[in-house]
Amino acid sequence: MRNHMRDSLAMEEIVQSDDLDWTIARPPRLTQEDYSTYRSREGAAPKMGFTVSRKAVAAFMLEAIEQKKHVRKIVGIAK
């Protein structure tokens, strides 16, 4: 797990150093559940957020792009 975290942090540093608009989504454990609602929190994970559906992550990403939300931010998302 340490290598995974180190690699993720290195990736985030590369993305953050770019001049382009970016949003980094940090989901917890992904599930196959059939819901698209989610909670989000800039800079941290939502409290008591242990899982999120893949469908909800997709909904978050589409909303972030379409509404230009969370530009140049790291966002925790969860159920």
PDB file of N, CA and C in Angstrom:
ATOM      1  N   MET A   1       0.826  -1.195   0.000  1.00  0.00           N
ATOM      2  CA  MET A   1       0.000   0.000   0.000  1.00  0.00           C
ATOM      3  C   MET A   1       0.868   1.255   0.000  1.00  0.00           C
ATOM      4  N   ARG A   2       2.024   1.188   0.611  1.00  0.00           N
ATOM      5  CA  ARG A   2       2.886   2.369   0.644  1.00  0.00           C
ATOM      6  C   ARG A   2       3.265   2.823  -0.758  1.00  0.00           C
ATOM      7  N   ASN A   3       3.598   1.863  -1.628  1.00  0.00           N
ATOM      8  CA  ASN A   3       3.961   2.221  -2.998  1.00  0.00           C
ATOM      9  C   ASN A   3       2.797   2.877  -3.719  1.00  0.00           C
ATOM     10  N   HIS A   4       1.597   2.371  -3.475  1.00  0.00           N
ATOM     11  CA  HIS A   4       0.409   2.950  -4.095  1.00  0.00           C
ATOM     12  C   HIS A   4       0.240   4.407  -3.661  1.00  0.00           C
ATOM     13  N   MET A   5       0.354   4.669  -2.385  1.00  0.00           N
ATOM     14  CA  MET A   5       0.205   6.039  -1.873  1.00  0.00           C
ATOM     15  C   MET A   5       1.310   6.946  -2.403  1.00  0.00           C
ATOM     16  N   ARG A   6       2.530   6.440  -2.422  1.00  0.00           N
ATOM     17  CA  ARG A   6       3.645   7.232  -2.941  1.00  0.00           C
ATOM     18  C   ARG A   6       3.412   7.566  -4.411  1.00  0.00           C
ATOM     19  N   ASP A   7       2.977   6.582  -5.196  1.00  0.00           N
ATOM     20  CA  ASP A   7       2.707   6.809  -6.615  1.00  0.00           C
ATOM     21  C   ASP A   7       1.568   7.802  -6.813  1.00  0.00           C
ATOM     22  N   SER A   8       0.522   7.686  -5.998  1.00  0.00           N
ATOM     23  CA  SER A   8      -0.616   8.609  -6.107  1.00  0.00           C
ATOM     24  C   SER A   8      -0.198  10.041  -5.786  1.00  0.00           C
ATOM     25  N   LEU A   9       0.587  10.214  -4.738  1.00  0.00           N
ATOM     26  CA  LEU A   9       1.048  11.560  -4.379  1.00  0.00           C
ATOM     27  C   LEU A   9       1.957  12.137  -5.456  1.00  0.00           C
ATOM     28  N   ALA A  10       2.810  11.306  -6.044  1.00  0.00           N
ATOM     29  CA  ALA A  10       3.678  11.772  -7.131  1.00  0.00           C
ATOM     30  C   ALA A  10       2.841  12.199  -8.331  1.00  0.00           C
ATOM     31  N   MET A  11       1.812  11.422  -8.660  1.00  0.00           N
ATOM     32  CA  MET A  11       0.918  11.770  -9.761  1.00  0.00           C
ATOM     33  C   MET A  11       0.225  13.098  -9.482  1.00  0.00           C
ATOM     34  N   GLU A  12      -0.268  13.278  -8.264  1.00  0.00           N
ATOM     35  CA  GLU A  12      -0.952  14.518  -7.917  1.00  0.00           C
ATOM     36  C   GLU A  12      -0.012  15.713  -8.024  1.00  0.00           C
ATOM     37  N   GLU A  13       1.228  15.563  -7.624  1.00  0.00           N
ATOM     38  CA  GLU A  13       2.194  16.660  -7.738  1.00  0.00           C
ATOM     39  C   GLU A  13       2.424  17.033  -9.197  1.00  0.00           C
ATOM     40  N   ILE A  14       2.508  16.046 -10.072  1.00  0.00           N
ATOM     41  CA  ILE A  14       2.691  16.321 -11.504  1.00  0.00           C
ATOM     42  C   ILE A  14       1.481  17.063 -12.056  1.00  0.00           C
ATOM     43  N   VAL A  15       0.284  16.594 -11.728  1.00  0.00           N
ATOM     44  CA  VAL A  15      -0.938  17.247 -12.207  1.00  0.00           C
ATOM     45  C   VAL A  15      -1.010  18.679 -11.688  1.00  0.00           C
ATOM     46  N   GLN A  16      -0.724  18.885 -10.405  1.00  0.00           N
ATOM     47  CA  GLN A  16      -0.820  20.213  -9.802  1.00  0.00           C
ATOM     48  C   GLN A  16       0.187  21.195 -10.385  1.00  0.00           C
ATOM     49  N   SER A  17       1.290  20.715 -10.896  1.00  0.00           N
ATOM     50  CA  SER A  17       2.308  21.616 -11.447  1.00  0.00           C
ATOM     51  C   SER A  17       1.977  22.079 -12.864  1.00  0.00           C
ATOM     52  N   ASP A  18       0.942  21.523 -13.467  1.00  0.00           N
ATOM     53  CA  ASP A  18       0.568  21.865 -14.836  1.00  0.00           C
ATOM     54  C   ASP A  18      -0.274  23.136 -14.863  1.00  0.00           C
ATOM     55  N   ASP A  19      -0.195  23.885 -15.955  1.00  0.00           N
ATOM     56  CA  ASP A  19      -0.961  25.120 -16.100  1.00  0.00           C
ATOM     57  C   ASP A  19      -2.406  24.881 -16.531  1.00  0.00           C
ATOM     58  N   LEU A  20      -2.744  23.673 -16.940  1.00  0.00           N
ATOM     59  CA  LEU A  20      -4.102  23.369 -17.380  1.00  0.00           C
ATOM     60  C   LEU A  20      -5.062  23.331 -16.201  1.00  0.00           C
ATOM     61  N   ASP A  21      -6.362  23.442 -16.499  1.00  0.00           N
ATOM     62  CA  ASP A  21      -7.371  23.243 -15.465  1.00  0.00           C
ATOM     63  C   ASP A  21      -7.424  21.755 -15.142  1.00  0.00           C
ATOM     64  N   TRP A  22      -7.493  21.429 -13.878  1.00  0.00           N
ATOM     65  CA  TRP A  22      -7.543  20.036 -13.461  1.00  0.00           C
ATOM     66  C   TRP A  22      -8.395  19.919 -12.207  1.00  0.00           C
ATOM     67  N   THR A  23      -8.899  18.735 -11.979  1.00  0.00           N
ATOM     68  CA  THR A  23      -9.585  18.370 -10.743  1.00  0.00           C
ATOM     69  C   THR A  23      -9.149  16.955 -10.405  1.00  0.00           C
ATOM     70  N   ILE A  24      -8.729  16.739  -9.183  1.00  0.00           N
ATOM     71  CA  ILE A  24      -8.359  15.398  -8.738  1.00  0.00           C
ATOM     72  C   ILE A  24      -9.468  14.893  -7.824  1.00  0.00           C
ATOM     73  N   ALA A  25     -10.057  13.764  -8.202  1.00  0.00           N
ATOM     74  CA  ALA A  25     -11.091  13.127  -7.391  1.00  0.00           C
ATOM     75  C   ALA A  25     -10.442  12.027  -6.563  1.00  0.00           C
ATOM     76  N   ARG A  26     -10.769  12.011  -5.283  1.00  0.00           N
ATOM     77  CA  ARG A  26     -10.241  10.980  -4.380  1.00  0.00           C
ATOM     78  C   ARG A  26     -11.397  10.150  -3.819  1.00  0.00           C
ATOM     79  N   PRO A  27     -11.788   9.117  -4.532  1.00  0.00           N
ATOM     80  CA  PRO A  27     -12.852   8.258  -4.001  1.00  0.00           C
ATOM     81  C   PRO A  27     -12.289   7.229  -3.026  1.00  0.00           C
ATOM     82  N   PRO A  28     -13.112   6.763  -2.075  1.00  0.00           N
ATOM     83  CA  PRO A  28     -12.692   5.652  -1.217  1.00  0.00           C
ATOM     84  C   PRO A  28     -12.920   4.338  -1.976  1.00  0.00           C
ATOM     85  N   ARG A  29     -13.279   3.291  -1.293  1.00  0.00           N
ATOM     86  CA  ARG A  29     -13.508   1.987  -1.933  1.00  0.00           C
ATOM     87  C   ARG A  29     -14.676   2.088  -2.909  1.00  0.00           C
ATOM     88  N   LEU A  30     -14.433   1.662  -4.151  1.00  0.00           N
ATOM     89  CA  LEU A  30     -15.451   1.717  -5.199  1.00  0.00           C
ATOM     90  C   LEU A  30     -16.356   0.496  -5.135  1.00  0.00           C
ATOM     91  N   THR A  31     -17.651   0.726  -5.378  1.00  0.00           N
ATOM     92  CA  THR A  31     -18.618  -0.375  -5.383  1.00  0.00           C
ATOM     93  C   THR A  31     -19.352  -0.407  -6.718  1.00  0.00           C
ATOM     94  N   GLN A  32     -20.086  -1.484  -6.939  1.00  0.00           N
ATOM     95  CA  GLN A  32     -20.906  -1.643  -8.144  1.00  0.00           C
ATOM     96  C   GLN A  32     -22.356  -1.238  -7.883  1.00  0.00           C
ATOM     97  N   GLU A  33     -22.642  -0.628  -6.758  1.00  0.00           N
ATOM     98  CA  GLU A  33     -24.021  -0.260  -6.427  1.00  0.00           C
ATOM     99  C   GLU A  33     -24.602   0.667  -7.487  1.00  0.00           C
ATOM    100  N   ASP A  34     -25.925   0.659  -7.588  1.00  0.00           N
ATOM    101  CA  ASP A  34     -26.604   1.419  -8.634  1.00  0.00           C
ATOM    102  C   ASP A  34     -27.171   2.735  -8.079  1.00  0.00           C
ATOM    103  N   TYR A  35     -26.302   3.643  -7.717  1.00  0.00           N
ATOM    104  CA  TYR A  35     -26.727   4.984  -7.308  1.00  0.00           C
ATOM    105  C   TYR A  35     -25.709   5.982  -7.840  1.00  0.00           C
ATOM    106  N   SER A  36     -26.169   7.214  -8.064  1.00  0.00           N
ATOM    107  CA  SER A  36     -25.249   8.224  -8.595  1.00  0.00           C
ATOM    108  C   SER A  36     -25.136   9.440  -7.681  1.00  0.00           C
ATOM    109  N   THR A  37     -25.732   9.366  -6.499  1.00  0.00           N
ATOM    110  CA  THR A  37     -25.597  10.477  -5.556  1.00  0.00           C
ATOM    111  C   THR A  37     -24.288  10.331  -4.788  1.00  0.00           C
ATOM    112  N   TYR A  38     -23.771  11.446  -4.347  1.00  0.00           N
ATOM    113  CA  TYR A  38     -22.494  11.437  -3.639  1.00  0.00           C
ATOM    114  C   TYR A  38     -22.397  12.684  -2.777  1.00  0.00           C
ATOM    115  N   ARG A  39     -21.449  12.660  -1.860  1.00  0.00           N
ATOM    116  CA  ARG A  39     -21.078  13.848  -1.089  1.00  0.00           C
ATOM    117  C   ARG A  39     -19.658  14.186  -1.485  1.00  0.00           C
ATOM    118  N   SER A  40     -19.342  15.467  -1.497  1.00  0.00           N
ATOM    119  CA  SER A  40     -17.973  15.859  -1.839  1.00  0.00           C
ATOM    120  C   SER A  40     -17.474  16.901  -0.849  1.00  0.00           C
ATOM    121  N   ARG A  41     -16.162  16.971  -0.761  1.00  0.00           N
ATOM    122  CA  ARG A  41     -15.537  17.932   0.147  1.00  0.00           C
ATOM    123  C   ARG A  41     -14.160  18.281  -0.408  1.00  0.00           C
ATOM    124  N   GLU A  42     -13.938  19.554  -0.674  1.00  0.00           N
ATOM    125  CA  GLU A  42     -12.639  19.975  -1.198  1.00  0.00           C
ATOM    126  C   GLU A  42     -11.571  19.826  -0.129  1.00  0.00           C
ATOM    127  N   GLY A  43     -10.463  19.218  -0.517  1.00  0.00           N
ATOM    128  CA  GLY A  43      -9.310  19.105   0.360  1.00  0.00           C
ATOM    129  C   GLY A  43      -9.338  17.972   1.363  1.00  0.00           C
ATOM    130  N   ALA A  44     -10.459  17.263   1.457  1.00  0.00           N
ATOM    131  CA  ALA A  44     -10.554  16.172   2.432  1.00  0.00           C
ATOM    132  C   ALA A  44     -11.691  15.241   2.037  1.00  0.00           C
ATOM    133  N   ALA A  45     -11.708  14.083   2.651  1.00  0.00           N
ATOM    134  CA  ALA A  45     -12.797  13.136   2.411  1.00  0.00           C
ATOM    135  C   ALA A  45     -14.023  13.549   3.219  1.00  0.00           C
ATOM    136  N   PRO A  46     -15.221  13.328   2.687  1.00  0.00           N
ATOM    137  CA  PRO A  46     -16.423  13.571   3.486  1.00  0.00           C
ATOM    138  C   PRO A  46     -16.409  12.686   4.732  1.00  0.00           C
ATOM    139  N   LYS A  47     -16.914  13.210   5.820  1.00  0.00           N
ATOM    140  CA  LYS A  47     -16.928  12.443   7.073  1.00  0.00           C
ATOM    141  C   LYS A  47     -17.731  11.151   6.902  1.00  0.00           C
ATOM    142  N   MET A  48     -17.198  10.081   7.463  1.00  0.00           N
ATOM    143  CA  MET A  48     -17.836   8.761   7.439  1.00  0.00           C
ATOM    144  C   MET A  48     -18.089   8.258   6.014  1.00  0.00           C
ATOM    145  N   GLY A  49     -17.253   8.655   5.091  1.00  0.00           N
ATOM    146  CA  GLY A  49     -17.399   8.213   3.706  1.00  0.00           C
ATOM    147  C   GLY A  49     -16.447   7.076   3.399  1.00  0.00           C
ATOM    148  N   PHE A  50     -16.951   5.855   3.466  1.00  0.00           N
ATOM    149  CA  PHE A  50     -16.081   4.691   3.299  1.00  0.00           C
ATOM    150  C   PHE A  50     -16.189   4.043   1.927  1.00  0.00           C
ATOM    151  N   THR A  51     -17.297   4.304   1.219  1.00  0.00           N
ATOM    152  CA  THR A  51     -17.491   3.720  -0.108  1.00  0.00           C
ATOM    153  C   THR A  51     -18.138   4.755  -1.023  1.00  0.00           C
ATOM    154  N   VAL A  52     -18.105   4.451  -2.313  1.00  0.00           N
ATOM    155  CA  VAL A  52     -18.827   5.244  -3.307  1.00  0.00           C
ATOM    156  C   VAL A  52     -18.983   4.362  -4.541  1.00  0.00           C
ATOM    157  N   SER A  53     -20.083   4.525  -5.241  1.00  0.00           N
ATOM    158  CA  SER A  53     -20.285   3.708  -6.438  1.00  0.00           C
ATOM    159  C   SER A  53     -19.507   4.292  -7.616  1.00  0.00           C
ATOM    160  N   ARG A  54     -19.163   3.425  -8.534  1.00  0.00           N
ATOM    161  CA  ARG A  54     -18.497   3.888  -9.755  1.00  0.00           C
ATOM    162  C   ARG A  54     -19.401   4.859 -10.508  1.00  0.00           C
ATOM    163  N   LYS A  55     -20.702   4.594 -10.474  1.00  0.00           N
ATOM    164  CA  LYS A  55     -21.682   5.462 -11.125  1.00  0.00           C
ATOM    165  C   LYS A  55     -21.658   6.866 -10.500  1.00  0.00           C
ATOM    166  N   ALA A  56     -21.513   6.950  -9.191  1.00  0.00           N
ATOM    167  CA  ALA A  56     -21.451   8.243  -8.509  1.00  0.00           C
ATOM    168  C   ALA A  56     -20.162   8.984  -8.850  1.00  0.00           C
ATOM    169  N   VAL A  57     -19.050   8.260  -8.977  1.00  0.00           N
ATOM    170  CA  VAL A  57     -17.787   8.896  -9.369  1.00  0.00           C
ATOM    171  C   VAL A  57     -17.927   9.493 -10.765  1.00  0.00           C
ATOM    172  N   ALA A  58     -18.550   8.750 -11.677  1.00  0.00           N
ATOM    173  CA  ALA A  58     -18.771   9.263 -13.032  1.00  0.00           C
ATOM    174  C   ALA A  58     -19.647  10.510 -12.998  1.00  0.00           C
ATOM    175  N   ALA A  59     -20.697  10.503 -12.171  1.00  0.00           N
ATOM    176  CA  ALA A  59     -21.576  11.668 -12.055  1.00  0.00           C
ATOM    177  C   ALA A  59     -20.801  12.874 -11.533  1.00  0.00           C
ATOM    178  N   PHE A  60     -19.948  12.650 -10.531  1.00  0.00           N
ATOM    179  CA  PHE A  60     -19.129  13.738  -9.998  1.00  0.00           C
ATOM    180  C   PHE A  60     -18.227  14.318 -11.082  1.00  0.00           C
ATOM    181  N   MET A  61     -17.555  13.442 -11.819  1.00  0.00           N
ATOM    182  CA  MET A  61     -16.613  13.907 -12.838  1.00  0.00           C
ATOM    183  C   MET A  61     -17.326  14.695 -13.937  1.00  0.00           C
ATOM    184  N   LEU A  62     -18.479  14.211 -14.387  1.00  0.00           N
ATOM    185  CA  LEU A  62     -19.232  14.934 -15.416  1.00  0.00           C
ATOM    186  C   LEU A  62     -19.683  16.300 -14.908  1.00  0.00           C
ATOM    187  N   GLU A  63     -20.196  16.348 -13.677  1.00  0.00           N
ATOM    188  CA  GLU A  63     -20.634  17.624 -13.107  1.00  0.00           C
ATOM    189  C   GLU A  63     -19.457  18.585 -12.954  1.00  0.00           C
ATOM    190  N   ALA A  64     -18.327  18.090 -12.505  1.00  0.00           N
ATOM    191  CA  ALA A  64     -17.141  18.941 -12.335  1.00  0.00           C
ATOM    192  C   ALA A  64     -16.722  19.550 -13.665  1.00  0.00           C
ATOM    193  N   ILE A  65     -16.771  18.756 -14.731  1.00  0.00           N
ATOM    194  CA  ILE A  65     -16.379  19.250 -16.054  1.00  0.00           C
ATOM    195  C   ILE A  65     -17.417  20.210 -16.610  1.00  0.00           C
ATOM    196  N   GLU A  66     -18.677  19.787 -16.625  1.00  0.00           N
ATOM    197  CA  GLU A  66     -19.733  20.583 -17.250  1.00  0.00           C
ATOM    198  C   GLU A  66     -19.969  21.903 -16.534  1.00  0.00           C
ATOM    199  N   GLN A  67     -19.877  21.918 -15.211  1.00  0.00           N
ATOM    200  CA  GLN A  67     -20.166  23.130 -14.446  1.00  0.00           C
ATOM    201  C   GLN A  67     -18.904  23.861 -14.002  1.00  0.00           C
ATOM    202  N   LYS A  68     -17.758  23.379 -14.474  1.00  0.00           N
ATOM    203  CA  LYS A  68     -16.468  23.984 -14.115  1.00  0.00           C
ATOM    204  C   LYS A  68     -16.321  24.134 -12.596  1.00  0.00           C
ATOM    205  N   LYS A  69     -16.713  23.081 -11.885  1.00  0.00           N
ATOM    206  CA  LYS A  69     -16.595  23.060 -10.425  1.00  0.00           C
ATOM    207  C   LYS A  69     -15.247  22.476 -10.025  1.00  0.00           C
ATOM    208  N   HIS A  70     -14.728  22.922  -8.931  1.00  0.00           N
ATOM    209  CA  HIS A  70     -13.526  22.346  -8.317  1.00  0.00           C
ATOM    210  C   HIS A  70     -12.289  22.460  -9.207  1.00  0.00           C
ATOM    211  N   VAL A  71     -12.189  23.543  -9.967  1.00  0.00           N
ATOM    212  CA  VAL A  71     -11.031  23.721 -10.849  1.00  0.00           C
ATOM    213  C   VAL A  71      -9.786  23.925  -9.997  1.00  0.00           C
ATOM    214  N   ARG A  72      -8.754  23.146 -10.299  1.00  0.00           N
ATOM    215  CA  ARG A  72      -7.472  23.176  -9.600  1.00  0.00           C
ATOM    216  C   ARG A  72      -7.642  22.832  -8.111  1.00  0.00           C
ATOM    217  N   LYS A  73      -8.518  21.864  -7.845  1.00  0.00           N
ATOM    218  CA  LYS A  73      -8.791  21.416  -6.471  1.00  0.00           C
ATOM    219  C   LYS A  73      -8.692  19.896  -6.384  1.00  0.00           C
ATOM    220  N   ILE A  74      -8.397  19.418  -5.192  1.00  0.00           N
ATOM    221  CA  ILE A  74      -8.466  17.995  -4.876  1.00  0.00           C
ATOM    222  C   ILE A  74      -9.744  17.796  -4.068  1.00  0.00           C
ATOM    223  N   VAL A  75     -10.568  16.842  -4.500  1.00  0.00           N
ATOM    224  CA  VAL A  75     -11.885  16.675  -3.895  1.00  0.00           C
ATOM    225  C   VAL A  75     -12.091  15.228  -3.456  1.00  0.00           C
ATOM    226  N   GLY A  76     -12.459  15.059  -2.200  1.00  0.00           N
ATOM    227  CA  GLY A  76     -12.850  13.742  -1.709  1.00  0.00           C
ATOM    228  C   GLY A  76     -14.317  13.531  -2.017  1.00  0.00           C
ATOM    229  N   ILE A  77     -14.664  12.336  -2.463  1.00  0.00           N
ATOM    230  CA  ILE A  77     -16.070  12.029  -2.734  1.00  0.00           C
ATOM    231  C   ILE A  77     -16.425  10.710  -2.061  1.00  0.00           C
ATOM    232  N   ALA A  78     -17.678  10.585  -1.626  1.00  0.00           N
ATOM    233  CA  ALA A  78     -18.128   9.361  -0.954  1.00  0.00           C
ATOM    234  C   ALA A  78     -19.645   9.300  -0.970  1.00  0.00           C
ATOM    235  N   LYS A  79     -20.161   8.146  -0.554  1.00  0.00           N
ATOM    236  CA  LYS A  79     -21.607   7.917  -0.477  1.00  0.00           C
ATOM    237  C   LYS A  79     -22.209   8.774   0.608  1.00  0.00           C
TER     238      LYS A  79
END
